C-alpha atoms as a printed R data frame, in Angstrom:
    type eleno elety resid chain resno      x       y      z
1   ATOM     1    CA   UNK     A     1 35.617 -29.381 64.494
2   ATOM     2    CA   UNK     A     2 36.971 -31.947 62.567
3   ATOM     3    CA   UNK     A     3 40.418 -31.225 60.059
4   ATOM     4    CA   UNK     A     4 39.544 -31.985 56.480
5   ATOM     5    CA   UNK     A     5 41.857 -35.005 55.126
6   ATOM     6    CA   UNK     A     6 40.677 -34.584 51.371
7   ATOM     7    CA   UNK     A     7 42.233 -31.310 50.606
8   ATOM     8    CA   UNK     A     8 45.772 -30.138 51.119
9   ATOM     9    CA   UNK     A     9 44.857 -26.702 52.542
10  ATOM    10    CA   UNK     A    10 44.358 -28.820 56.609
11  ATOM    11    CA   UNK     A    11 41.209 -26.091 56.478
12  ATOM    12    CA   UNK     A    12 38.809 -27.261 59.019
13  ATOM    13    CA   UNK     A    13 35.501 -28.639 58.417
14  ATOM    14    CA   UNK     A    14 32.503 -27.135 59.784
15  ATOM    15    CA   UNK     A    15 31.076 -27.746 63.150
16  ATOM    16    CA   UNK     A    16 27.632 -29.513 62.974
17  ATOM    17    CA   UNK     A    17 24.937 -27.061 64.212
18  ATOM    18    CA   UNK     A    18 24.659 -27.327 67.863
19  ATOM    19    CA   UNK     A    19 21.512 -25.342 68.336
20  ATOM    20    CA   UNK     A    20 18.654 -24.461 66.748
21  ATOM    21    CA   UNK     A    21 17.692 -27.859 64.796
22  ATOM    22    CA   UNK     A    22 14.439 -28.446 66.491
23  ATOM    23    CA   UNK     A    23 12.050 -31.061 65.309
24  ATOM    24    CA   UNK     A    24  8.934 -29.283 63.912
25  ATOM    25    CA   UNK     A    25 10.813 -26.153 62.655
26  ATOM    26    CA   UNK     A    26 10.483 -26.367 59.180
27  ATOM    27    CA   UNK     A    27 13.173 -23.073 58.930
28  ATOM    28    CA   UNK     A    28 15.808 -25.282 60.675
29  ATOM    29    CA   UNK     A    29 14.862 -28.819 58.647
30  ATOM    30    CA   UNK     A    30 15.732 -26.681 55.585
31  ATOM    31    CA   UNK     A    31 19.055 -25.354 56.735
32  ATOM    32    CA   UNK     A    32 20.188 -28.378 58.395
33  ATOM    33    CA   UNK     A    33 19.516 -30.581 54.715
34  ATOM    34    CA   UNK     A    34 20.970 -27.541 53.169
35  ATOM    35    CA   UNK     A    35 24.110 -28.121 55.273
36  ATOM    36    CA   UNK     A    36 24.405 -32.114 55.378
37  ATOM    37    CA   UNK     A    37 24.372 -31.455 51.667
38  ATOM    38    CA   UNK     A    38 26.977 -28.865 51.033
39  ATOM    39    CA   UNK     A    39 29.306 -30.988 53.589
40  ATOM    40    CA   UNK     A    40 28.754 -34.354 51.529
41  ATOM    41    CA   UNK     A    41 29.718 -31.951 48.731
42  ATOM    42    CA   UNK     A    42 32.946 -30.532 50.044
43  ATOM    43    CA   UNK     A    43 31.394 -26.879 50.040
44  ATOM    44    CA   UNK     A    44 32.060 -25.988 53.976
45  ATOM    45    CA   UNK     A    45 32.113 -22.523 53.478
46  ATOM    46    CA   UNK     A    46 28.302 -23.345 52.195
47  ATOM    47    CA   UNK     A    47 27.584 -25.219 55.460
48  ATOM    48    CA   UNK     A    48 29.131 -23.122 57.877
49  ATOM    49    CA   UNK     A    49 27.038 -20.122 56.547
50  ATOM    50    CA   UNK     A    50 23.852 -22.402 56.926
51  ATOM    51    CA   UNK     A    51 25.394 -23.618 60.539
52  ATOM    52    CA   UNK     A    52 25.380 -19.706 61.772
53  ATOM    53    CA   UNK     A    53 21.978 -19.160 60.244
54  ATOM    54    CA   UNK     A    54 20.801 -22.298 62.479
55  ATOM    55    CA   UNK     A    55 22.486 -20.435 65.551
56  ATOM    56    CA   UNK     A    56 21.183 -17.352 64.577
57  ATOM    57    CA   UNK     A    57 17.391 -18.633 63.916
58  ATOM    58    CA   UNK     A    58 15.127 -16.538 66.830
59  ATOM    59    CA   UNK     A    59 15.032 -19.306 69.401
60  ATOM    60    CA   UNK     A    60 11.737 -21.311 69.975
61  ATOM    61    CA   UNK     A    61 10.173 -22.211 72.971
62  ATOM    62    CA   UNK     A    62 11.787 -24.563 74.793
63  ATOM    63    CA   UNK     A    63 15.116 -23.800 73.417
64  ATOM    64    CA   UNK     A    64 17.929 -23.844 75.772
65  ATOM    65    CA   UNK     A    65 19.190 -20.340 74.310
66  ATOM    66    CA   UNK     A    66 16.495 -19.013 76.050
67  ATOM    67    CA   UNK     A    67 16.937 -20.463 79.416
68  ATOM    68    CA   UNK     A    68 20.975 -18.655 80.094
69  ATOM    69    CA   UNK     A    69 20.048 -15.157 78.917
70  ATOM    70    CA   UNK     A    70 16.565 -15.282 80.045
71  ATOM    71    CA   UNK     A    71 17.494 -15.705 83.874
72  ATOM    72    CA   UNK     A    72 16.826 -13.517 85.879
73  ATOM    73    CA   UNK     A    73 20.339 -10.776 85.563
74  ATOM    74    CA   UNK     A    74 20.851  -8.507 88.843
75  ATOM    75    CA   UNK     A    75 21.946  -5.875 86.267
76  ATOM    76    CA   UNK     A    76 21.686  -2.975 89.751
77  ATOM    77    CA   UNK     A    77 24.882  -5.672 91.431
78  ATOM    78    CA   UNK     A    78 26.646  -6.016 88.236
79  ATOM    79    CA   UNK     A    79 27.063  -2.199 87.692
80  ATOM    80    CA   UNK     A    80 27.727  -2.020 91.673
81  ATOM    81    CA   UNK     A    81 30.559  -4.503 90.977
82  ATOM    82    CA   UNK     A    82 32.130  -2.810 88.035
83  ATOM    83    CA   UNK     A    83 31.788   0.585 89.835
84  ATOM    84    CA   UNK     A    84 33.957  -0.551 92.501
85  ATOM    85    CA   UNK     A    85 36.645  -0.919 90.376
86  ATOM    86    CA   UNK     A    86 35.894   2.511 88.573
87  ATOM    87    CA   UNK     A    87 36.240   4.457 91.392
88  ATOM    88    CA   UNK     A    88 39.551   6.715 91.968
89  ATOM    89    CA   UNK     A    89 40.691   4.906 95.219
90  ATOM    90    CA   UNK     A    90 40.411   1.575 92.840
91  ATOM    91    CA   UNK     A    91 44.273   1.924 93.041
92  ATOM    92    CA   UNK     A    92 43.637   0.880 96.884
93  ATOM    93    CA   UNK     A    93 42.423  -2.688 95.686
94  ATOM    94    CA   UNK     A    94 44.468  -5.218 97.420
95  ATOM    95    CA   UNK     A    95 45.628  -8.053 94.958
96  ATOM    96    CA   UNK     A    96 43.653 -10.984 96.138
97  ATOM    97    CA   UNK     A    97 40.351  -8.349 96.153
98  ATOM    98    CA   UNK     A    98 41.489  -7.328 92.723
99  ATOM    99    CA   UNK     A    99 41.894 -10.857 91.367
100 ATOM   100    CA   UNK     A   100 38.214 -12.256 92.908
101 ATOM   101    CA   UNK     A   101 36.590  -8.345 91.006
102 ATOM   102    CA   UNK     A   102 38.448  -9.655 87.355
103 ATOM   103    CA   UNK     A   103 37.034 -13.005 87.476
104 ATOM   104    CA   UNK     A   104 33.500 -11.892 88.492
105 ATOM   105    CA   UNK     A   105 33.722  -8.788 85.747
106 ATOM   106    CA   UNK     A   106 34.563 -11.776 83.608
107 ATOM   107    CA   UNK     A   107 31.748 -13.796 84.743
108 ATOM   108    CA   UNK     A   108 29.667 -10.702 84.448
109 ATOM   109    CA   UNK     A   109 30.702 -10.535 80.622
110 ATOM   110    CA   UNK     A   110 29.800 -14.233 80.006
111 ATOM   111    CA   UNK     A   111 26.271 -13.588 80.951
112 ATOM   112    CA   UNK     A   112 25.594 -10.567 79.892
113 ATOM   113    CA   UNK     A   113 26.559 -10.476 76.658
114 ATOM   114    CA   UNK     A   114 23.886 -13.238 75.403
115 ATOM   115    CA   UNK     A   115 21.438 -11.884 77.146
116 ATOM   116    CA   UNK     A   116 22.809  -8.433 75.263
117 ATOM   117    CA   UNK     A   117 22.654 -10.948 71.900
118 ATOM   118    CA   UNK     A   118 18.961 -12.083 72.611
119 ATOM   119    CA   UNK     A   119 17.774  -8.578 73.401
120 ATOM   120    CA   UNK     A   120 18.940  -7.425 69.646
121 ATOM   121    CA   UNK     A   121 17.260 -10.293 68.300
122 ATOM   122    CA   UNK     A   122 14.120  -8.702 69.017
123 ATOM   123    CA   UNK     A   123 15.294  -4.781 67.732
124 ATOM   124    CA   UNK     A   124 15.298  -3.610 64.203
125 ATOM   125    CA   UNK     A   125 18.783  -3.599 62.954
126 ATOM   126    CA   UNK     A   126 19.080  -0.239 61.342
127 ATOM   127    CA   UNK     A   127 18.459   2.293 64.310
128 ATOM   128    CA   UNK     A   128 21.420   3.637 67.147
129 ATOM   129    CA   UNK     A   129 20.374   1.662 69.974
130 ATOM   130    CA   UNK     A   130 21.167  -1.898 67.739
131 ATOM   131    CA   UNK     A   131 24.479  -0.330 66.508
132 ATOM   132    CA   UNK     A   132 25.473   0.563 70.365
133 ATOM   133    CA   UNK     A   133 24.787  -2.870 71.687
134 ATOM   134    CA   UNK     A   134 26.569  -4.753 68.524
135 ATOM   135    CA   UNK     A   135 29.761  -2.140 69.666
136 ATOM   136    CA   UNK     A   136 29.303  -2.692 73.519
137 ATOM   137    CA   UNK     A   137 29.271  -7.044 72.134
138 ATOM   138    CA   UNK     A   138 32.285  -6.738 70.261
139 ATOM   139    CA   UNK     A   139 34.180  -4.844 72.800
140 ATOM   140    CA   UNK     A   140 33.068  -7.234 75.623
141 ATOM   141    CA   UNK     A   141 34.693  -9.935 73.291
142 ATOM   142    CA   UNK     A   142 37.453  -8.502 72.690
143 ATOM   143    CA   UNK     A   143 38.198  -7.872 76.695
144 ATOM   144    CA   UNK     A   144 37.501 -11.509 77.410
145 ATOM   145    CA   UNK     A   145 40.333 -12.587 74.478
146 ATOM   146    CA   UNK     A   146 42.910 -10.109 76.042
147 ATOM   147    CA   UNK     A   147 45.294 -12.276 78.797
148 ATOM   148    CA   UNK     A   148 45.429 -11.256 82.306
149 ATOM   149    CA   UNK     A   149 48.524  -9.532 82.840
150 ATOM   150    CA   UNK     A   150 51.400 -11.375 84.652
151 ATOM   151    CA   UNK     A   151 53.181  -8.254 85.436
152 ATOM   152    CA   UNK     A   152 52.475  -5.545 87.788
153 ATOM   153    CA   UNK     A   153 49.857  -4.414 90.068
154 ATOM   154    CA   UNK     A   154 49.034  -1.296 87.937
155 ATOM   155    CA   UNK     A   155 48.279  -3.697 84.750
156 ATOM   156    CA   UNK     A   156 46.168  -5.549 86.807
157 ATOM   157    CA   UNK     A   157 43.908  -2.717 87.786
158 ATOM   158    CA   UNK     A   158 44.110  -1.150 84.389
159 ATOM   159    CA   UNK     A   159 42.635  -4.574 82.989
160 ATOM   160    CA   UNK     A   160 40.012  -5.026 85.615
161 ATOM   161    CA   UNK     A   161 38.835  -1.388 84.732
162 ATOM   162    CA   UNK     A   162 38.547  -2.476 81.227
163 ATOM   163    CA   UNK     A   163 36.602  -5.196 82.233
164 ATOM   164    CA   UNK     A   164 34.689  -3.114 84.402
165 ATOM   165    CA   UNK     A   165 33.585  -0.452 81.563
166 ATOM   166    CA   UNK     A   166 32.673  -3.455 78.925
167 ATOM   167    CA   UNK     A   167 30.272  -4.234 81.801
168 ATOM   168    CA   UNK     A   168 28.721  -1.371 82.126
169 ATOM   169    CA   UNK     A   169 28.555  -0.462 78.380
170 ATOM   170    CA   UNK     A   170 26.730  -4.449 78.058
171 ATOM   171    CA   UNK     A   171 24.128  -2.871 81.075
172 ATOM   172    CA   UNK     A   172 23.596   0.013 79.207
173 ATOM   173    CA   UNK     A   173 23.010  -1.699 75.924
174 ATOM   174    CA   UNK     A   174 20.619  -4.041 77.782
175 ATOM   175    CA   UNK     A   175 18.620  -1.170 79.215
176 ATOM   176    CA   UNK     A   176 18.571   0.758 76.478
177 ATOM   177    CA   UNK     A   177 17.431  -2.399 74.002
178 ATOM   178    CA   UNK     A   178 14.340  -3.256 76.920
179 ATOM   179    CA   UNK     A   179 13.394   0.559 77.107
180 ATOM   180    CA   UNK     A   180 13.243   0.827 72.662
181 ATOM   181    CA   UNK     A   181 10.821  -2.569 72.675
């Protein structure tokens, strides 16, 4: 993003839609004018709005949304990973195990949760199984913004459990959005 230089506020300008914009899509041609306009007029709360909408647009073939979400997920090793740092002798963990479990929980997240994203896509937004995947989304976020702690080997394990049950909640969600199609 780029900082805007004509008004005093330093607000940033909207980022220019990364995905979606395919030639032939008559949805995204519309948005994309619609937001090249509202930019030229100084309106980027305008463009930003139509920037989401072109992220949000279902993707079309050939997209490369599809292709990180739609690989193949070992969902059964994922919840076999978080498990092991669920369990009560997870205390037991030695540090550099510990460490190598947060940054695949973490790598667990990252995939999961657009894949989690896609899924909902497809499901009708006013029913429990949409409202439990948005939740299990937003608290997967939220665990990848929180910092590692520095400190000591109990804070460590707590946050590697956290990331552990966003994982599993995101596995659920996923199974649970599949099963409701």
């Amino acid at each position: 993003m780029t900082t805007c230089t004509t008004r005093p506020c330093g607000t940033t300008a909207p980022a220019k839609p990364a995905l979606g914009n395919l030639p032939g899509c008559g949805v995204c041609a519309a948005l994309a004018e619609q937001s090249a306009e509202a930019v030229a007029r100084g309106d980027h709360a305008k463009a930003t709005r139509c920037n989401a909408e072109i992220r949000n647009h279902p993707p079309h073939p050939g997209d490369r949304r599809m292709s990180p979400a739609a690989a193949q997920l070992d969902i059964q090793a994922m919840r076999a990973d978080a498990q092991l740092l669920l369990t009560p002798d997870a205390d037991a963990t030695p540090e550099d195990g510990l460490s190598e479990l947060t940054l695949r929980m973490r790598g667990h997240i990252m995939r999961l949760t657009p894949a989690v994203e896609d899924a909902m896509a497809a499901h009708p937004h006013n029913d429990d199984v949409w409202a439990n995947a948005l939740g299990s989304v937003t608290r997967a976020g939220f665990r990848l913004l929180e910092e590692p702690p520095n400190g000591s080997l109990t804070q460590a394990i707590a946050y590697a459990q956290r990331l552990a049950r966003a994982v599993i909640a995101l596995t659920d969600a996923l199974t649970a959005l599949k099963a409701a199609r």
